[in-house]
Amino acid sequence: MVNGLVSGRLALVTGAGSGIGRAACQVLSREGATVIAADKNYDAALETIKKYTALASGSNATGDHTALELDVSDPKSVQSLLQAVLKEYKTPPRIVVNSAGITRDNWLLKLSEEDYDSVLNVNLKGTFLVMQTFAKAMTEASIAGSIINISSIVGKYGNIGQSNYSASKAGVVAMTQTAAKELGKFNVRVNAILPGFIDTPIVKTVPDKVMHNMLKLVPLGRLGEPTEVAEVITFLSSDKSSFISGAAIDVTGGF
């Protein structure tokens, strides 16, 4: 696409195998970006490229898009990803979307230390490792970049059974705001998005009765679509948001 919002830009999306990450790949490619879909589940990332990203680009071919395996919580995996990107594209991505995330829900009084650690390792440490690694690559290459970190509205208000998840997502916001202050002098913008109840694989595990009560809290009266979050991601990736950095934007239907 010649006139897309992010035409000619290279974009890395973590957690690209499903949900918001997959939708981000779809919308970014529709708007002209070359997409690197990274996920711990390589087959799911590949499916994103073949079934969603290529179609959004108006083609049945994967083109310059690529799928790569990534464990965001493993520093060696993150470094290997950077080297693979530099080898393939000869440049770091201008757009980095940190969408990889997991849940291990339980009551605070029953939550295991293992489940606490695993959620913090992926959601918070993983975001840190990817952001640090690729921001460094951007600054060394003197590239003006945009980093979008996916937090959650529960990072602001908390949620029953999600003390680990809400803590990790609150940390993402604070880290985003700090990174924006540090990276602004390099012309790298950093923003966070706080989705509400979005129709993703994680939400599909919620019992119908609980879901009904959750939707009562949403003034628009429905779940959000992953593409509705992806449109905001793409806006923050583009020059349309050139003076927005350090922001934490709710995408919640008014929750």
Short mmCIF file of C-alpha atoms in Angstrom, two decimals:
data_model
loop_
_atom_site.label_atom_id
_atom_site.label_comp_id
_atom_site.label_asym_id
_atom_site.label_seq_id
_atom_site.Cartn_x
_atom_site.Cartn_y
_atom_site.Cartn_z
CA MET A 1 0.00 0.00 0.00
CA VAL A 2 1.50 3.30 -1.11
CA ASN A 3 -0.44 5.71 1.09
CA GLY A 4 -0.64 3.73 4.32
CA LEU A 5 -0.04 5.32 7.71
CA VAL A 6 3.20 3.38 8.19
CA SER A 7 4.26 2.72 4.60
CA GLY A 8 7.80 1.42 4.21
CA ARG A 9 8.39 0.91 7.92
CA LEU A 10 9.63 -2.26 9.55
CA ALA A 11 7.51 -3.38 12.52
CA LEU A 12 8.19 -6.03 15.17
CA VAL A 13 5.19 -7.44 17.01
CA THR A 14 5.63 -9.85 19.94
CA GLY A 15 2.81 -12.16 20.96
CA ALA A 16 1.88 -12.14 17.27
CA GLY A 17 0.37 -15.61 17.24
CA SER A 18 -3.06 -14.60 18.53
CA GLY A 19 -5.31 -11.87 19.89
CA ILE A 20 -4.13 -8.28 19.89
CA GLY A 21 -0.68 -9.18 18.55
CA ARG A 22 -2.16 -10.94 15.52
CA ALA A 23 -4.54 -8.03 14.88
CA ALA A 24 -1.64 -5.57 15.14
CA CYS A 25 0.23 -7.47 12.42
CA GLN A 26 -2.87 -7.37 10.27
CA VAL A 27 -3.54 -3.64 10.59
CA LEU A 28 0.12 -2.57 10.41
CA SER A 29 0.58 -4.54 7.20
CA ARG A 30 -2.66 -3.10 5.79
CA GLU A 31 -1.18 0.34 6.40
CA GLY A 32 2.00 -0.49 4.53
CA ALA A 33 4.41 -1.82 7.14
CA THR A 34 6.65 -4.84 6.70
CA VAL A 35 5.84 -7.04 9.68
CA ILE A 36 7.97 -9.38 11.79
CA ALA A 37 5.56 -11.61 13.71
CA ALA A 38 7.32 -13.01 16.79
CA ASP A 39 5.80 -15.53 19.17
CA LYS A 40 6.84 -18.38 21.45
CA ASN A 41 4.56 -20.51 19.27
CA TYR A 42 6.30 -20.26 15.88
CA ASP A 43 3.49 -22.06 14.01
CA ALA A 44 0.95 -19.53 15.29
CA ALA A 45 3.21 -16.64 14.21
CA LEU A 46 3.59 -18.21 10.79
CA GLU A 47 -0.18 -18.57 10.53
CA THR A 48 -0.49 -14.86 11.31
CA ILE A 49 1.83 -14.01 8.44
CA LYS A 50 0.26 -16.39 5.94
CA LYS A 51 -3.44 -15.98 6.75
CA TYR A 52 -3.74 -12.45 8.09
CA THR A 53 -0.79 -10.22 7.25
CA ALA A 54 -0.48 -11.25 3.61
CA LEU A 55 -4.22 -10.82 3.06
CA ALA A 56 -4.20 -7.41 4.73
CA SER A 57 -1.45 -6.38 2.32
CA GLY A 58 -3.73 -7.29 -0.57
CA SER A 59 -1.69 -10.33 -1.54
CA ASN A 60 -1.71 -14.09 -1.13
CA ALA A 61 2.07 -14.12 -0.70
CA THR A 62 3.93 -13.43 2.52
CA GLY A 63 6.11 -10.88 0.71
CA ASP A 64 8.76 -9.35 2.94
CA HIS A 65 6.86 -10.26 6.12
CA THR A 66 8.41 -12.92 8.32
CA ALA A 67 7.62 -15.06 11.36
CA LEU A 68 10.19 -15.76 14.07
CA GLU A 69 10.20 -17.72 17.32
CA LEU A 70 10.70 -15.66 20.48
CA ASP A 71 10.61 -16.24 24.23
CA VAL A 72 10.46 -12.66 25.53
CA SER A 73 11.49 -13.74 29.04
CA ASP A 74 14.81 -15.16 27.77
CA PRO A 75 17.53 -12.54 27.10
CA LYS A 76 19.35 -14.89 24.69
CA SER A 77 16.17 -15.41 22.68
CA VAL A 78 15.62 -11.64 22.44
CA GLN A 79 19.22 -11.08 21.31
CA SER A 80 18.90 -13.86 18.73
CA LEU A 81 15.77 -12.21 17.40
CA LEU A 82 17.58 -8.89 16.97
CA GLN A 83 20.43 -10.57 15.10
CA ALA A 84 17.96 -12.41 12.84
CA VAL A 85 16.17 -9.14 12.06
CA LEU A 86 19.42 -7.30 11.29
CA LYS A 87 20.57 -10.16 9.07
CA GLU A 88 17.29 -10.25 7.16
CA TYR A 89 16.48 -6.53 6.88
CA LYS A 90 19.85 -4.78 7.50
CA THR A 91 18.11 -2.37 9.88
CA PRO A 92 16.33 -2.45 13.24
CA PRO A 93 12.54 -2.05 13.19
CA ARG A 94 11.15 1.48 13.53
CA ILE A 95 8.05 0.09 15.24
CA VAL A 96 8.09 -2.29 18.21
CA VAL A 97 4.84 -3.61 19.68
CA ASN A 98 5.17 -5.50 22.98
CA SER A 99 2.04 -7.63 22.99
CA ALA A 100 3.33 -10.92 24.44
CA GLY A 101 1.56 -11.73 27.68
CA ILE A 102 0.23 -14.57 29.81
CA THR A 103 -2.16 -15.06 32.73
CA ARG A 104 -1.92 -17.45 35.67
CA ASP A 105 -4.98 -16.42 37.66
CA ASN A 106 -5.71 -17.33 41.25
CA TRP A 107 -6.80 -15.77 44.52
CA LEU A 108 -4.03 -13.87 46.27
CA LEU A 109 -4.14 -16.31 49.19
CA LYS A 110 -3.73 -19.29 46.84
CA LEU A 111 -1.38 -17.86 44.18
CA SER A 112 1.84 -19.86 43.92
CA GLU A 113 5.20 -18.15 43.76
CA GLU A 114 5.83 -19.98 40.49
CA ASP A 115 2.71 -18.52 38.88
CA TYR A 116 3.57 -15.07 40.22
CA ASP A 117 7.09 -15.28 38.77
CA SER A 118 6.04 -16.63 35.38
CA VAL A 119 3.57 -13.78 34.77
CA LEU A 120 6.03 -11.10 35.86
CA ASN A 121 8.80 -12.71 33.77
CA VAL A 122 6.78 -12.61 30.56
CA ASN A 123 4.62 -9.51 30.97
CA LEU A 124 7.02 -7.13 32.70
CA LYS A 125 10.55 -8.47 32.31
CA GLY A 126 9.77 -9.58 28.75
CA THR A 127 8.58 -6.10 27.83
CA PHE A 128 11.71 -4.66 29.43
CA LEU A 129 14.09 -7.00 27.57
CA VAL A 130 12.52 -6.38 24.16
CA MET A 131 12.26 -2.63 24.72
CA GLN A 132 15.84 -2.31 25.98
CA THR A 133 17.31 -4.46 23.20
CA PHE A 134 15.49 -2.83 20.31
CA ALA A 135 15.61 0.74 21.66
CA LYS A 136 19.38 0.36 21.90
CA ALA A 137 19.46 -0.84 18.29
CA MET A 138 17.31 2.13 17.22
CA THR A 139 19.51 4.67 18.97
CA GLU A 140 22.73 3.15 17.59
CA ALA A 141 21.28 3.31 14.08
CA SER A 142 19.91 6.85 14.65
CA ILE A 143 16.41 5.68 13.78
CA ALA A 144 13.34 7.62 14.91
CA GLY A 145 11.19 4.90 16.41
CA SER A 146 7.92 4.18 18.16
CA ILE A 147 7.51 1.55 20.89
CA ILE A 148 4.00 0.53 21.95
CA ASN A 149 3.65 -1.54 25.12
CA ILE A 150 0.40 -3.40 25.77
CA SER A 151 -0.66 -2.99 29.38
CA SER A 152 -4.21 -3.62 30.63
CA ILE A 153 -6.97 -1.68 32.34
CA VAL A 154 -6.54 -4.05 35.32
CA GLY A 155 -3.12 -2.47 35.76
CA LYS A 156 -4.99 0.66 36.79
CA TYR A 157 -7.88 -0.77 38.81
CA GLY A 158 -6.84 -4.30 39.73
CA ASN A 159 -9.03 -7.37 39.22
CA ILE A 160 -10.13 -10.26 41.42
CA GLY A 161 -7.85 -13.26 40.94
CA GLN A 162 -5.23 -11.29 39.04
CA SER A 163 -2.83 -9.85 41.60
CA ASN A 164 0.15 -11.05 39.54
CA TYR A 165 -1.27 -9.94 36.18
CA SER A 166 -2.45 -6.53 37.40
CA ALA A 167 0.92 -5.87 39.06
CA SER A 168 2.77 -6.78 35.85
CA LYS A 169 0.57 -4.51 33.76
CA ALA A 170 0.86 -1.58 36.19
CA GLY A 171 4.63 -2.02 35.94
CA VAL A 172 4.43 -1.82 32.16
CA VAL A 173 2.81 1.64 32.40
CA ALA A 174 5.42 2.99 34.83
CA MET A 175 8.24 1.54 32.76
CA THR A 176 6.74 3.04 29.59
CA GLN A 177 6.58 6.51 31.13
CA THR A 178 10.18 6.25 32.34
CA ALA A 179 11.42 4.97 28.98
CA ALA A 180 9.65 7.83 27.20
CA LYS A 181 11.57 10.33 29.34
CA GLU A 182 14.90 8.62 28.69
CA LEU A 183 14.49 7.90 24.97
CA GLY A 184 12.91 11.16 23.84
CA LYS A 185 16.31 12.74 23.15
CA PHE A 186 16.93 9.93 20.63
CA ASN A 187 13.59 10.64 18.91
CA VAL A 188 12.17 7.33 20.10
CA ARG A 189 8.60 7.58 21.38
CA VAL A 190 7.21 5.10 23.93
CA ASN A 191 3.52 4.72 24.74
CA ALA A 192 1.26 2.21 26.48
CA ILE A 193 -2.21 0.98 25.63
CA LEU A 194 -4.55 -0.29 28.35
CA PRO A 195 -7.14 -2.57 26.72
CA GLY A 196 -10.32 -3.44 28.58
CA PHE A 197 -12.38 -6.54 27.87
CA ILE A 198 -11.27 -7.57 24.38
CA ASP A 199 -12.48 -10.64 22.48
CA THR A 200 -9.22 -12.62 22.66
CA PRO A 201 -8.36 -16.24 23.56
CA ILE A 202 -7.76 -15.18 27.18
CA VAL A 203 -11.29 -13.75 27.49
CA LYS A 204 -12.86 -16.88 25.95
CA THR A 205 -11.94 -18.81 29.11
CA VAL A 206 -14.20 -16.58 31.26
CA PRO A 207 -17.49 -18.28 32.33
CA ASP A 208 -20.65 -16.85 30.70
CA LYS A 209 -22.11 -15.60 34.00
CA VAL A 210 -18.91 -13.74 34.85
CA MET A 211 -18.76 -12.32 31.32
CA HIS A 212 -22.35 -11.07 31.60
CA ASN A 213 -21.47 -9.20 34.81
CA MET A 214 -18.29 -7.81 33.24
CA LEU A 215 -20.18 -6.40 30.27
CA LYS A 216 -22.51 -4.52 32.64
CA LEU A 217 -19.45 -2.42 33.54
CA VAL A 218 -18.80 -1.43 29.92
CA PRO A 219 -20.92 1.57 28.81
CA LEU A 220 -20.70 0.48 25.16
CA GLY A 221 -22.16 -2.85 26.24
CA ARG A 222 -19.90 -5.23 24.35
CA LEU A 223 -16.44 -6.73 24.13
CA GLY A 224 -13.85 -4.85 22.12
CA GLU A 225 -12.40 -6.38 18.97
CA PRO A 226 -8.63 -6.97 18.75
CA THR A 227 -8.57 -4.83 15.58
CA GLU A 228 -9.96 -1.89 17.57
CA VAL A 229 -6.85 -2.00 19.75
CA ALA A 230 -4.67 -2.58 16.67
CA GLU A 231 -5.97 0.62 15.07
CA VAL A 232 -4.69 2.58 18.10
CA ILE A 233 -1.37 0.72 17.93
CA THR A 234 -1.03 1.73 14.29
CA PHE A 235 -1.90 5.35 15.05
CA LEU A 236 0.81 5.43 17.73
CA SER A 237 3.22 3.86 15.23
CA SER A 238 2.61 6.61 12.68
CA ASP A 239 3.53 10.27 12.23
CA LYS A 240 -0.08 11.14 13.11
CA SER A 241 0.99 10.73 16.76
CA SER A 242 4.35 12.48 16.40
CA PHE A 243 4.02 14.50 19.66
CA ILE A 244 2.57 11.68 21.78
CA SER A 245 5.04 9.96 24.09
CA GLY A 246 4.75 8.66 27.63
CA ALA A 247 0.98 8.29 27.24
CA ALA A 248 -1.16 5.50 28.66
CA ILE A 249 -4.29 5.21 26.53
CA ASP A 250 -7.40 3.34 27.69
CA VAL A 251 -9.21 1.30 25.02
CA THR A 252 -12.08 0.01 27.10
CA GLY A 253 -15.47 1.02 25.71
CA GLY A 254 -15.74 3.48 28.61
CA PHE A 255 -15.06 0.99 31.43
#
